[in-house]
mmCIF file of C-alpha atoms in Angstrom:
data_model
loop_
_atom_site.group_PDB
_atom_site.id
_atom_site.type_symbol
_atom_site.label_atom_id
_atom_site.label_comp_id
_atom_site.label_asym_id
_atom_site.label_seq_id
_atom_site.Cartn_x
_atom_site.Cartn_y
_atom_site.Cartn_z
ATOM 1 C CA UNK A 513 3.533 -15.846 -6.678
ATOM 2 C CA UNK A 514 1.217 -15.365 -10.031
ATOM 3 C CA UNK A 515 -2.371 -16.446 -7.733
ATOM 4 C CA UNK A 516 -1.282 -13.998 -4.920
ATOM 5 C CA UNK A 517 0.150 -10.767 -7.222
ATOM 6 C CA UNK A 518 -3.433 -9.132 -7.768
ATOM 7 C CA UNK A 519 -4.228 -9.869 -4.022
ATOM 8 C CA UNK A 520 -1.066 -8.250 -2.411
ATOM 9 C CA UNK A 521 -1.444 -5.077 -4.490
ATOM 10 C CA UNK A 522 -5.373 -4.474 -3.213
ATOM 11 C CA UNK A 523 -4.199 -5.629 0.023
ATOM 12 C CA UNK A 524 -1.633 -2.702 0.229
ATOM 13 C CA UNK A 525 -4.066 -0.442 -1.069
ATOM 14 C CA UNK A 526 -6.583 -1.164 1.158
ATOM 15 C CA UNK A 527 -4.288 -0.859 4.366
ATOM 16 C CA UNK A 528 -3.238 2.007 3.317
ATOM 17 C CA UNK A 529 -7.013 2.842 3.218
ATOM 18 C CA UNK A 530 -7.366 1.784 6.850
ATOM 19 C CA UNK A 531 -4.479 2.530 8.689
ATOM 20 C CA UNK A 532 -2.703 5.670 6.662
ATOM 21 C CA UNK A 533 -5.433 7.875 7.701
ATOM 22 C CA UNK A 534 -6.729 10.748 5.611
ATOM 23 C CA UNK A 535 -7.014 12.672 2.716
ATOM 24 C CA UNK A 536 -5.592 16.323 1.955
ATOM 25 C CA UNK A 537 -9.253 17.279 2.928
ATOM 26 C CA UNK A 538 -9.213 15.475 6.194
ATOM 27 C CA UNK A 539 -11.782 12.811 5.411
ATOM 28 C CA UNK A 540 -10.880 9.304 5.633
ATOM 29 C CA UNK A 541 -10.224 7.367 1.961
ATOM 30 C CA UNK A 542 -12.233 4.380 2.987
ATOM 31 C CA UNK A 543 -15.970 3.242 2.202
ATOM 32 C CA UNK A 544 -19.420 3.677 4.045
ATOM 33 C CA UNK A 545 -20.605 1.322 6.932
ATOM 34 C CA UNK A 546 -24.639 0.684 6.635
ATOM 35 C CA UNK A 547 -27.154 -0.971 8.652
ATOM 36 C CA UNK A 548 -30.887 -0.180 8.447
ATOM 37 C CA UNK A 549 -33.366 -1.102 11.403
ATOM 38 C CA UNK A 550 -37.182 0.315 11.908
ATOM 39 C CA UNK A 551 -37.488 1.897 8.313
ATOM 40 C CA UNK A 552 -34.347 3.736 8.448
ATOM 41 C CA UNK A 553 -30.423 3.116 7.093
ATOM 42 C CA UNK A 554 -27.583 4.734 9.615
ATOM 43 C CA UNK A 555 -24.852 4.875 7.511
ATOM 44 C CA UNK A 556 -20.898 5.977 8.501
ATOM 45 C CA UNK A 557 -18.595 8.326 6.509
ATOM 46 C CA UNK A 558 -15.833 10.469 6.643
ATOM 47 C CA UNK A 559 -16.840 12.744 9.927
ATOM 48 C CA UNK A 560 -20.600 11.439 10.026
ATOM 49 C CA UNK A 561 -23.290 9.326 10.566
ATOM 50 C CA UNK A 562 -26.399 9.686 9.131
ATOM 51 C CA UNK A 563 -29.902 8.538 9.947
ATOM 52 C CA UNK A 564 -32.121 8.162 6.696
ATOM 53 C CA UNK A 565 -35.283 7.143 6.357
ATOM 54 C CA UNK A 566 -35.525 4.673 3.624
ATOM 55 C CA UNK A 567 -39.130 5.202 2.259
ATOM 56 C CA UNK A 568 -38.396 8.431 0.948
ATOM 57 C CA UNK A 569 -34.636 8.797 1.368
ATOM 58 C CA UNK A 570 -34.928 12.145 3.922
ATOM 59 C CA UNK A 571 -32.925 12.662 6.386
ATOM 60 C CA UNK A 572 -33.659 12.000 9.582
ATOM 61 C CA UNK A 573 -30.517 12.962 11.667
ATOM 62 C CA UNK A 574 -26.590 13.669 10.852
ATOM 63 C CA UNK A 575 -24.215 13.333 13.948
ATOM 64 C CA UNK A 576 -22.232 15.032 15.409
ATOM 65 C CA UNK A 577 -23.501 18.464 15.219
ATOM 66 C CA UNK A 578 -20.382 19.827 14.631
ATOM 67 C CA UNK A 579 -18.197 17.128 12.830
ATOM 68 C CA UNK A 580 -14.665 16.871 13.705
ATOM 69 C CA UNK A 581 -12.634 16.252 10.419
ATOM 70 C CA UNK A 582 -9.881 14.488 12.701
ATOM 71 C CA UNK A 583 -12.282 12.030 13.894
ATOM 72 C CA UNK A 584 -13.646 9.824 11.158
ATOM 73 C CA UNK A 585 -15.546 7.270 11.104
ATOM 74 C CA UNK A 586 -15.566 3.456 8.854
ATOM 75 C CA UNK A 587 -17.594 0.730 11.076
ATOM 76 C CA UNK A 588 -20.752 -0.346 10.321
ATOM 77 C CA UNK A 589 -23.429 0.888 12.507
ATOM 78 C CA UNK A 590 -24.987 -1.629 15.769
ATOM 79 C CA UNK A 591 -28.468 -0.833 16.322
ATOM 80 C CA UNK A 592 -30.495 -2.700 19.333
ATOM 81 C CA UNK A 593 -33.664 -0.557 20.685
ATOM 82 C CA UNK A 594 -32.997 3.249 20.920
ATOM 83 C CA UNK A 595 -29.527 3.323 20.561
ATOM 84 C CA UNK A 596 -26.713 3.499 17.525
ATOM 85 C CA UNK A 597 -23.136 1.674 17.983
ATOM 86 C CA UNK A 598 -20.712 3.693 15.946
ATOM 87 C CA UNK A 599 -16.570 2.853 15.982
ATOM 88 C CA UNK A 600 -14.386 5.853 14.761
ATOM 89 C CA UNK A 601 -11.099 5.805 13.187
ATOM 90 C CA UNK A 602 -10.125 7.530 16.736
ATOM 91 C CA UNK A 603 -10.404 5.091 19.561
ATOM 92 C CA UNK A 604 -13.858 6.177 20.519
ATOM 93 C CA UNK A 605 -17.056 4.203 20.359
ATOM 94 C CA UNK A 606 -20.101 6.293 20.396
ATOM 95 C CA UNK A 607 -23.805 5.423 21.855
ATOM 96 C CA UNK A 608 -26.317 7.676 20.006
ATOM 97 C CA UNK A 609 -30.244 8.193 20.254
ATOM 98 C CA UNK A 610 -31.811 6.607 16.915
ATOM 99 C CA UNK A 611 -34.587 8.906 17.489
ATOM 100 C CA UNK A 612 -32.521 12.366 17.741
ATOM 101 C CA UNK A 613 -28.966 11.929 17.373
ATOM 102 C CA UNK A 614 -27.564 12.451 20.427
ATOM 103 C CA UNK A 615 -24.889 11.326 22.096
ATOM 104 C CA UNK A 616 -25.896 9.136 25.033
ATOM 105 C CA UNK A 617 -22.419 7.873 26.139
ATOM 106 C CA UNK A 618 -18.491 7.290 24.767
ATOM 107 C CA UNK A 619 -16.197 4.711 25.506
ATOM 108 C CA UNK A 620 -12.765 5.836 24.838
ATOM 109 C CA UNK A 621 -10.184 3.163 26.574
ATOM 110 C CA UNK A 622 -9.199 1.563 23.515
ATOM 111 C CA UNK A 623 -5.831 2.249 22.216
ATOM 112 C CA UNK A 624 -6.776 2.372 18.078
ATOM 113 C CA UNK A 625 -9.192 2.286 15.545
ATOM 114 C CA UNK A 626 -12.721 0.269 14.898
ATOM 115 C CA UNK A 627 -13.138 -0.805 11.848
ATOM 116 C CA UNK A 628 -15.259 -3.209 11.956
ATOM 117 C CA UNK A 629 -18.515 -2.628 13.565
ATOM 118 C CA UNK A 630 -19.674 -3.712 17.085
ATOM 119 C CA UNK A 631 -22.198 -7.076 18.110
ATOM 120 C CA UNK A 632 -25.036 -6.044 20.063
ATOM 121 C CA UNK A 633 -25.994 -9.151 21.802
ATOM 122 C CA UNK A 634 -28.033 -10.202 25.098
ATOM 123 C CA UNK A 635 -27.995 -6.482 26.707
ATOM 124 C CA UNK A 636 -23.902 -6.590 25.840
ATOM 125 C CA UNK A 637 -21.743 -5.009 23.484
ATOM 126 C CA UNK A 638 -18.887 -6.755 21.407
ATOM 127 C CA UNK A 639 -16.570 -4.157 20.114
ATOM 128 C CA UNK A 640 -13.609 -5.695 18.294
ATOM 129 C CA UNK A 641 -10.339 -2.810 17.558
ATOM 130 C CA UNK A 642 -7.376 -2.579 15.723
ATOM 131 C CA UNK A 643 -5.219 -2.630 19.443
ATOM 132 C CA UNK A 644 -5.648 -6.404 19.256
ATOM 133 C CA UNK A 645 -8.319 -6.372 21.696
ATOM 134 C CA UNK A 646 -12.287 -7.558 21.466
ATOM 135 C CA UNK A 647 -13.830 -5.384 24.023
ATOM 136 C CA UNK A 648 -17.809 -6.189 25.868
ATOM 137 C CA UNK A 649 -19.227 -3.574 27.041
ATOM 138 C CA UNK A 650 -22.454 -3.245 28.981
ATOM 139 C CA UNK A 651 -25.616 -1.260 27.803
ATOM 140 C CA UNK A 652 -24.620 1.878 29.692
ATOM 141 C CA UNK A 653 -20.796 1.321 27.966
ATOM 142 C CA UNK A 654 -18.961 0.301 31.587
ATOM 143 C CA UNK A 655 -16.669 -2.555 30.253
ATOM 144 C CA UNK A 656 -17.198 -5.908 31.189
ATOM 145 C CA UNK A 657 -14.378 -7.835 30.084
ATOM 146 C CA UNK A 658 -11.945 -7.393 27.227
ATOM 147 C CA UNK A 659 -9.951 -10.182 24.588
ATOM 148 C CA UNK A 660 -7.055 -10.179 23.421
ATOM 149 C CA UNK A 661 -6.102 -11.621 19.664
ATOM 150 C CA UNK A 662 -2.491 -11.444 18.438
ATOM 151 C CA UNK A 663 -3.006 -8.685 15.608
ATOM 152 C CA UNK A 664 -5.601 -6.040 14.885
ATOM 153 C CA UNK A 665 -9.146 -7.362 14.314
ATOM 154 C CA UNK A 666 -11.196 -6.311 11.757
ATOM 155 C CA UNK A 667 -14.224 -7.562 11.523
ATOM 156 C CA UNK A 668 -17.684 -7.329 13.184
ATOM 157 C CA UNK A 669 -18.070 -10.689 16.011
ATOM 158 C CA UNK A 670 -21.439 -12.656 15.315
ATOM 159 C CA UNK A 671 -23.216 -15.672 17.187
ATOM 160 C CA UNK A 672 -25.018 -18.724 17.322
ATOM 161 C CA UNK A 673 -26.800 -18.163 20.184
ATOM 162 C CA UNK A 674 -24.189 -20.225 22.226
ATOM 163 C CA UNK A 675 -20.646 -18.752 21.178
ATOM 164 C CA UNK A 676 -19.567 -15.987 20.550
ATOM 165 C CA UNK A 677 -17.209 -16.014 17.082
ATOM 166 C CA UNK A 678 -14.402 -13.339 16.115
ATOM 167 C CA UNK A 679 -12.672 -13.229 12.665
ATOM 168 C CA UNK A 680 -8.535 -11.742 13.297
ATOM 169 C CA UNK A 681 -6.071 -10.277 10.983
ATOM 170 C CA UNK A 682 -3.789 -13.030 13.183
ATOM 171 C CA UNK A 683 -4.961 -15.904 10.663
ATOM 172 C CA UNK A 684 -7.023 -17.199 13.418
ATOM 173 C CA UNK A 685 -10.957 -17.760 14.135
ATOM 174 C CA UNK A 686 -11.871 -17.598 17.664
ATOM 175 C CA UNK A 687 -14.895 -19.013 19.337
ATOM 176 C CA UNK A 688 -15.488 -17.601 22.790
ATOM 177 C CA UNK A 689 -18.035 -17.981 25.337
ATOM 178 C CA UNK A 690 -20.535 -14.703 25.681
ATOM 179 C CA UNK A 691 -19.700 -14.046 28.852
ATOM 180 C CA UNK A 692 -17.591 -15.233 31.800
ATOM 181 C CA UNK A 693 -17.249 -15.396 35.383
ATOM 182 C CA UNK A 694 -14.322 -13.630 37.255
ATOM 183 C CA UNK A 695 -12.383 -16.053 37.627
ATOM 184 C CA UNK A 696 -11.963 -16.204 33.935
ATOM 185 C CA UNK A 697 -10.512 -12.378 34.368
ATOM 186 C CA UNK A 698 -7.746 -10.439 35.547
ATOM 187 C CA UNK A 699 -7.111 -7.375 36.125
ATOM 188 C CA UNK A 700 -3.835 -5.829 34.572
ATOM 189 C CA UNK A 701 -1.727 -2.924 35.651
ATOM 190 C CA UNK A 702 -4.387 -0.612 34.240
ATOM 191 C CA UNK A 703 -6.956 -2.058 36.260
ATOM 192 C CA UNK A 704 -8.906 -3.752 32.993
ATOM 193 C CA UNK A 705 -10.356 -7.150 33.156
ATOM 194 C CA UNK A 706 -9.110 -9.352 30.659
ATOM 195 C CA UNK A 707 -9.844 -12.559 29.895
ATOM 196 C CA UNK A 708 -7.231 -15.008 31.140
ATOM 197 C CA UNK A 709 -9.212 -17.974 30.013
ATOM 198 C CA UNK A 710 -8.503 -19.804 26.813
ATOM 199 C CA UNK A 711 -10.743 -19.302 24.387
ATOM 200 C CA UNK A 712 -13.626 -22.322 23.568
ATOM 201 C CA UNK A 713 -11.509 -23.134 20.321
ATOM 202 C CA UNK A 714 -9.282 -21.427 17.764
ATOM 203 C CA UNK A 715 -8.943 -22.451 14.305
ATOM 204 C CA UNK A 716 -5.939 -21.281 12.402
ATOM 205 C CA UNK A 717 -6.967 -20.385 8.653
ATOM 206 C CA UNK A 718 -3.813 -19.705 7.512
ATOM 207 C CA UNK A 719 -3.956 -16.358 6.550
ATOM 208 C CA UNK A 720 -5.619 -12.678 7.843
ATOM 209 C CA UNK A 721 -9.380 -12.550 8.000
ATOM 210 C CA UNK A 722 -11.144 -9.546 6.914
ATOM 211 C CA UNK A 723 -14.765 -11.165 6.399
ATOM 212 C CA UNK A 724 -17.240 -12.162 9.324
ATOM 213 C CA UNK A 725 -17.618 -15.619 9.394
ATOM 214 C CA UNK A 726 -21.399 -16.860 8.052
ATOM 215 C CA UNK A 727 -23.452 -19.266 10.404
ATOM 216 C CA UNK A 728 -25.232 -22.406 9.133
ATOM 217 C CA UNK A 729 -27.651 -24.126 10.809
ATOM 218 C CA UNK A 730 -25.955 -27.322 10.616
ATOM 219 C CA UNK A 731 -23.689 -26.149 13.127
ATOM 220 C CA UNK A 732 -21.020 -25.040 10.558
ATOM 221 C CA UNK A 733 -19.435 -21.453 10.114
ATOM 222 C CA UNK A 734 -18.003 -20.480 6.601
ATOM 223 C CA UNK A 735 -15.174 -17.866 6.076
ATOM 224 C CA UNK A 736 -12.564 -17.022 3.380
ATOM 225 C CA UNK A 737 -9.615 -15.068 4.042
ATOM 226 C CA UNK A 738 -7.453 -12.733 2.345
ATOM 227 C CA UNK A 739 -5.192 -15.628 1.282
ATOM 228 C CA UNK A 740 -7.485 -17.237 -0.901
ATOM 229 C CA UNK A 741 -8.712 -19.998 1.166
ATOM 230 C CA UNK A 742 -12.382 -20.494 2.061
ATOM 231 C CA UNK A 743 -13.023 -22.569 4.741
ATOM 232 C CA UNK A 744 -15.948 -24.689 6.579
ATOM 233 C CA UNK A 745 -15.518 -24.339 10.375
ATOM 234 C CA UNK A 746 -17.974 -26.862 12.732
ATOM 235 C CA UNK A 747 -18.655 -24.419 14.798
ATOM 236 C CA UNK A 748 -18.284 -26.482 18.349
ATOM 237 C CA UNK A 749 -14.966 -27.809 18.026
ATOM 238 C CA UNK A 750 -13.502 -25.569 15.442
ATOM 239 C CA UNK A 751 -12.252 -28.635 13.656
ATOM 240 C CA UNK A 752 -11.787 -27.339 9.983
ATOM 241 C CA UNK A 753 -14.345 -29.675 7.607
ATOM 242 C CA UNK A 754 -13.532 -28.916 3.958
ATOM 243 C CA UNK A 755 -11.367 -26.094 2.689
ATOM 244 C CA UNK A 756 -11.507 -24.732 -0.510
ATOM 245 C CA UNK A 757 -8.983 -22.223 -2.921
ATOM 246 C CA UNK A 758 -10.385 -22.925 -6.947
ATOM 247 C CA UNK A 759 -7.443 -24.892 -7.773
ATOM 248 C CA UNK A 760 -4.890 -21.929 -6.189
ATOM 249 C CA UNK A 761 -6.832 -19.402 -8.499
ATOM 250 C CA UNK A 762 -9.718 -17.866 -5.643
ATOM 251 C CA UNK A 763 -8.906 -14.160 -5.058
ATOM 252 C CA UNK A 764 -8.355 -12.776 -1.159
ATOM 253 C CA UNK A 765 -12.659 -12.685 0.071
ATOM 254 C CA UNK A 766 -13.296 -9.520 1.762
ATOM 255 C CA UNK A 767 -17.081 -10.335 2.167
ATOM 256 C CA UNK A 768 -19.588 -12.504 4.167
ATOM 257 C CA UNK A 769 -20.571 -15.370 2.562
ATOM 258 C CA UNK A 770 -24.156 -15.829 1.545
ATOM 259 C CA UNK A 771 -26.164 -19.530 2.627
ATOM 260 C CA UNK A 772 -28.994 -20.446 0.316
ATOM 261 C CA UNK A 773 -30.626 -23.814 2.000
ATOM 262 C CA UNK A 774 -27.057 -26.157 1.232
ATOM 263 C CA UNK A 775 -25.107 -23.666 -0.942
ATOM 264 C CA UNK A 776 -22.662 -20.888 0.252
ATOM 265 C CA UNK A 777 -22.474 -18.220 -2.283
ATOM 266 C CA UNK A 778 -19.264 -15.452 -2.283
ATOM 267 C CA UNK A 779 -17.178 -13.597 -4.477
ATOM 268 C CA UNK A 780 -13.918 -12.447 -4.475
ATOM 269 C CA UNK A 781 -11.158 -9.895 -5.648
ATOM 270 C CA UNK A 782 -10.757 -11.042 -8.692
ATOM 271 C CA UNK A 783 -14.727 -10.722 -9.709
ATOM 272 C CA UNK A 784 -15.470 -14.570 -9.492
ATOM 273 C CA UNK A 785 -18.793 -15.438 -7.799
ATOM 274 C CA UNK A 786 -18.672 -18.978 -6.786
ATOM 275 C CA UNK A 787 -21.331 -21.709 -5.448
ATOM 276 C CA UNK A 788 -20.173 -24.737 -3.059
ATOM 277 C CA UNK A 789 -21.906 -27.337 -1.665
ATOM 278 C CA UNK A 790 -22.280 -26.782 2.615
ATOM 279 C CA UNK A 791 -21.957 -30.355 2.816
ATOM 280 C CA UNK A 792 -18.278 -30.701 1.098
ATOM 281 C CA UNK A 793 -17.196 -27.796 -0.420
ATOM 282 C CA UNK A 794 -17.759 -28.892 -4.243
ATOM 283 C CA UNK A 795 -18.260 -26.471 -7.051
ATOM 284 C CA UNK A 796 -21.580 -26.062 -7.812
ATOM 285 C CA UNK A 797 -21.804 -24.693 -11.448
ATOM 286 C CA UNK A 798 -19.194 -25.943 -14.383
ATOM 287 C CA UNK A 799 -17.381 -22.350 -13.462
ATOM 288 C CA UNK A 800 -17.663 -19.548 -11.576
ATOM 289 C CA UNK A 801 -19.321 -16.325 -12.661
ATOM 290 C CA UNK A 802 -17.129 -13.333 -13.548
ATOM 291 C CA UNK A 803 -17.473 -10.116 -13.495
ATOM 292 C CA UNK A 804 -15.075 -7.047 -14.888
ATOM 293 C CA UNK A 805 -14.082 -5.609 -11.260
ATOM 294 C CA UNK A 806 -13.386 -6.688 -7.654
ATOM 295 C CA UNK A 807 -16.464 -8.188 -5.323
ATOM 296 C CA UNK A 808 -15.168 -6.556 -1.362
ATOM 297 C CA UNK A 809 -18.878 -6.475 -0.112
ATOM 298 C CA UNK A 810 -21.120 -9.555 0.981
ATOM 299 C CA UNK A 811 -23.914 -10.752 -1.104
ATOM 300 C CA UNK A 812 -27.701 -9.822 0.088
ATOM 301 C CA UNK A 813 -30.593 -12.089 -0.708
ATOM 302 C CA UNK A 814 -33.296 -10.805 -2.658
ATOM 303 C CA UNK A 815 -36.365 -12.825 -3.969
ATOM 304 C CA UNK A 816 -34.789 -13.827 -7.336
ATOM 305 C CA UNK A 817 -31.640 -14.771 -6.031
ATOM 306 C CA UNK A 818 -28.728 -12.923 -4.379
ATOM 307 C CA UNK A 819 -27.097 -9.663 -5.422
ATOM 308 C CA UNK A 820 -23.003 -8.980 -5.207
ATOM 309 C CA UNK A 821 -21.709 -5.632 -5.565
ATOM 310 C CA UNK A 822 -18.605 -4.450 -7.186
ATOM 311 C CA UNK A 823 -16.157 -1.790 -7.143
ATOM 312 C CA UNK A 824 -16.725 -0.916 -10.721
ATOM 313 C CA UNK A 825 -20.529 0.049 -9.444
ATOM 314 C CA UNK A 826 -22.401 -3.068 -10.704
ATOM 315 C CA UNK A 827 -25.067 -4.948 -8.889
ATOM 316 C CA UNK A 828 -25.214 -8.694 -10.109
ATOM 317 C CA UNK A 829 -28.082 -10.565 -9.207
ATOM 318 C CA UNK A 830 -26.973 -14.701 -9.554
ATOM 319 C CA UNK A 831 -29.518 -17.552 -7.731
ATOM 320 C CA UNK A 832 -27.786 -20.478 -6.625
ATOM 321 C CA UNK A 833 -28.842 -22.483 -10.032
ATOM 322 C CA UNK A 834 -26.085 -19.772 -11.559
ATOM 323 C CA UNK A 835 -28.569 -17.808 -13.747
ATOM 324 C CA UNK A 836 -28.460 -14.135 -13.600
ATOM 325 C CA UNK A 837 -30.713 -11.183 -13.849
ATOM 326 C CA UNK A 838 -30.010 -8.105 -16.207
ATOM 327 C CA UNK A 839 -27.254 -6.367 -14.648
ATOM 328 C CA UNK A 840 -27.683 -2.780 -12.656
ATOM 329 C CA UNK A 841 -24.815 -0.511 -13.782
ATOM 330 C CA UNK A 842 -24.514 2.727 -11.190
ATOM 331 C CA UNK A 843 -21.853 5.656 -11.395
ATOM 332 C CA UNK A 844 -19.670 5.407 -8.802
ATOM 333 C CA UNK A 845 -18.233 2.505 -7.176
ATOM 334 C CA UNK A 846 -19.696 -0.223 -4.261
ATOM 335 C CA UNK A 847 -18.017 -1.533 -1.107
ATOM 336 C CA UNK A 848 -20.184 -1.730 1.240
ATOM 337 C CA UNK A 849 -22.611 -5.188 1.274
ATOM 338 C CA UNK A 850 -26.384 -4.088 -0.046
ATOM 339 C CA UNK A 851 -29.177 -4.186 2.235
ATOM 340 C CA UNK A 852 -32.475 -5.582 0.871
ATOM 341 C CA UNK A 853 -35.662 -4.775 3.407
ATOM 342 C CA UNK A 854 -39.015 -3.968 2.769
ATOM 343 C CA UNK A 855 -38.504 -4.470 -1.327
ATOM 344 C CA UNK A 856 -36.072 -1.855 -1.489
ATOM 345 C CA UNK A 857 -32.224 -2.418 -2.607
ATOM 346 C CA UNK A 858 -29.834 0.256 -0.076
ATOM 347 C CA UNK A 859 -26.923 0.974 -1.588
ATOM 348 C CA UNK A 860 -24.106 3.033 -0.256
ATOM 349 C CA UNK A 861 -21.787 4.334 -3.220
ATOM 350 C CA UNK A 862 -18.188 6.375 -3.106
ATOM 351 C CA UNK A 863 -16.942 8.090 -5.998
ATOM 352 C CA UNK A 864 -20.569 8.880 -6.730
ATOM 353 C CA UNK A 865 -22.823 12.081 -6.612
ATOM 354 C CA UNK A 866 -24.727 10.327 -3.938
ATOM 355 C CA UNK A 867 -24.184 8.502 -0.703
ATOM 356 C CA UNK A 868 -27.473 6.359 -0.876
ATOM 357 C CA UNK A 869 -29.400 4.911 -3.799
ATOM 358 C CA UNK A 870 -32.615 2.618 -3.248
ATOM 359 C CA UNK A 871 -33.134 0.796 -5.868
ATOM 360 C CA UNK A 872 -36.538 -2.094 -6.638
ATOM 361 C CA UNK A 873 -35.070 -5.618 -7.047
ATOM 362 C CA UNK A 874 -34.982 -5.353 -10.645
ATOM 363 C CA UNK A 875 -33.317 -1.806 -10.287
ATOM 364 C CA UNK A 876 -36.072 0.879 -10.185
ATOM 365 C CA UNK A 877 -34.795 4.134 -8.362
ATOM 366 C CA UNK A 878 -36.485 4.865 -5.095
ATOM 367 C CA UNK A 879 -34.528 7.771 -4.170
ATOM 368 C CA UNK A 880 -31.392 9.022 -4.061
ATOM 369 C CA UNK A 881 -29.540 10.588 -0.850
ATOM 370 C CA UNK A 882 -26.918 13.494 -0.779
ATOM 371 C CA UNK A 883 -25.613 15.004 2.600
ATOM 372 C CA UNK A 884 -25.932 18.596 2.760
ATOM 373 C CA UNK A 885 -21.841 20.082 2.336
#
C-alpha cells in the first residue's frame, strides 16, 4: 500500500485535472501540449493554440480568433504539411492552416475529450478520445474507420512503419494494423464503421497507461504505466520480454521513455531517473538519479546527454553513463516533454510568467514567450 500511496494521490489529482474540467476563470487546470515543425512550436492551452516562431520567440498566429473559454484545449499538436491537428477538451478535433491559422475543417462525432494528441501517418489521421474509441480519419477529416478500447485512451498512437500501436487507460497495449479492408468493419446503428476485427495483438500491462509506448529498432516497444511497472513489449507478437518495477519502489511513469543505442532512459513520479539495459531490463547505474519533485514529461536528447523535466521547474541533463550537467532551475513548473531542434531547448512552463522559454543546451535564454491577455 506504502509503494502505491504517493502514486494514487497524483493520480487523483491529475484526473481531476483531466476530467473535472475548469477553473473559476474558465480555463482548463491542465498543462501545455507542444510540437515544433519548420522553425516554429504550436503549442495548446487553456482556449488557444499558438504558432511561435522559435528563432526569435514572435508570434506567428493564436487560434481561434475569438477563443471560446468553454472549449479548451490539452493535446499535443499533429503537424504533417500545411496543416495543425489540435484535440479539445470538447469533442472537437480541429484542422488549421500552419501558415495563417485558419480553420480548414472540424470533426466533431466523438462523444468526449482528446487528450492525447493525434498520429498523422501515411495521408491518415489517428485520433485516440476519452469515449473509448481510436478514431482514423482521412486528410480532408471524413472518418475512415474507428477502434474501440475498453476505457478512455490517453495517449498519442505511434508506429513502426508496419503497426500501428495505442497505449489505454484499460491496462492494455494494442497493436493494430494501419488500415483495413471492409470486411474488417461494420457499420453500427449510427452508421460508423468500426472495426470488428481483432486487433494484431494486445498485451495486458497490468495497470492504466498514460505514456506512449517508445519504439526500438530491435523490434521492441518500451512503456511504463501508472502502476509502476515498466515493460519491454516485442513489438510483433506482443509477447511481454522483461518487466521491470525497482524492487516495488518505481513511481506511476507518465512519460515516453528515451532509447540511447541499448539503454532506455525514464523517470518517474517520485523524481527517480533510471537506466536499463534494452536487452534485459537490468539497472544500469548502482542507483537511480533523484531529483526533489515529480518527472510527468518524457526525456529529449540533447548532445550531452538527455534532459528530464520536473514539476518543481528543473531541467536535468543525465547521459546514459549517469553523469549530469549543472542543473537549469526555472520559475514555474514543467509538464510538458522539452523539445530540442536546431540547438535550442523549448520549454512550455505553467505557473510561470511565460508560456515558452528557449533555452541553449547548457541553459542560455533565447527568448521568452507571453500571450497577449
Amino acid at each position: 500500500m506504502k509503494k502505491n500511496l504517493s502514486s494514487i494521490i497524483l493520480l487523483i489529482v491529475l484526473l481531476g485535472v483531466f476530467l473535472g474540467g475548469c477553473t473559476s476563470a474558465g480555463v482548463a487546470s491542465s498543462w501545455p501540449g507542444l510540437s515544433v515543425a519548420d522553425g516554429v512550436a504550436y503549442v495548446t492551452y487553456g482556449a488557444e493554440v499558438y504558432a511561435v516562431d522559435i528563432k526569435n520567440g514572435n508570434l506567428v498566429w493564436r487560434y481561434p480568433s475569438e477563443p471560446d473559454k468553454a472549449i479548451t484545449y490539452f493535446a499535443s499538436p499533429a503537424i504533417a504539411d500545411d496543416v495543425v491537428i489540435v484535440g479539445n477538451y470538447g469533442n472537437g478535433l480541429e484542422a488549421i492552416n500552419t501558415k495563417n491559422g485558419v480553420k480548414k475543417w472540424s470533426f466533431d462525432q466523438a462523444g468526449d475529450r482528446y487528450i492525447g494528441g493525434a498520429l498523422i501517418y501515411g495521408g491518415k489521421i489517428y485520433a485516440p478520445n476519452t469515449d473509448s474509441y481510436l478514431y482514423v480519419l482521412d486528410e480532408d477529416g471524413s472518418l475512415l474507420w474507428r477502434f474501440r478500447t475498453q476505457k478512455a485512451n490517453w495517449t498519442t498512437p505511434v508506429t513502426n512503419g508496419d503497426l500501428l500501436f495505442l497505449s489505454s487507460m484499460d491496462h492494455s497495449l494494442y497493436a493494430l494494423d494501419l488500415d483495413y479492408p471492409e470486411t474488417g468493419l461494420a457499420l453500427d446503428e449510427g452508421g460508423t464503421r468500426t472495426l470488428v476485427s481483432e486487433p494484431v495483438w494486445n498485451a495486458d500491462l497490468g495497470a492504466a497507461i498514460f505514456a506512449e509506448p517508445s519504439v526500438g529498432d530491435d523490434g521492441k516497444l518500451f512503456v511504463g504505466t501508472l502502476g509502476g511497472e515498466f515493460y519491454a513489449v516485442n513489438a510483433t507478437n506482443g509477447k511481454i520480454l522483461w518487466s521491470f518495477d525497482a524492487d516495488g519502489e518505481l513511481g506511476s511513469v507518465w512519460g515516453p521513455a528515451v532509447i540511447q543505442e541499448d539503454i532506455v532512459l525514464f523517470g518517474d513520479e517520485k523524481g527517480k531517473i533510471y537506466a536499463l539495459s534494452a536487452e534485459n531490463g537490468n539497472e544500469i547505474w548502482p542507483t537511480a538519479y533523484t531529483v526533489d519533485s515529480s518527472i510527468i514529461g518524457g526525456g529529449a536528447v540533447l548532445p550531452e546527454g538527455i534532459v528530464f523535466p520536473t514539476i518543481g521547474g528543473k531541467l536535468i541533463v543525465i547521459n546514459k553513463e549517469g553523469q549530469t550537467l549543472p542543473v537549469i532551475s526555472l520559475e514555474g513548473s514543467i509538464y510538458s516533454k522539452p523539445i530540442f531542434v536546431d540547438g535550442k531547448q523549448i520549454i512550455a512552463m505553467i505557473y510561470s510568467d511565460h508560456l515558452l522559454i528557449a533555452l541553449d543546451e547548457n541553459g542560455r535564454e533565447y527568448w521568452r514567450f507571453k500571450p497577449e491577455e
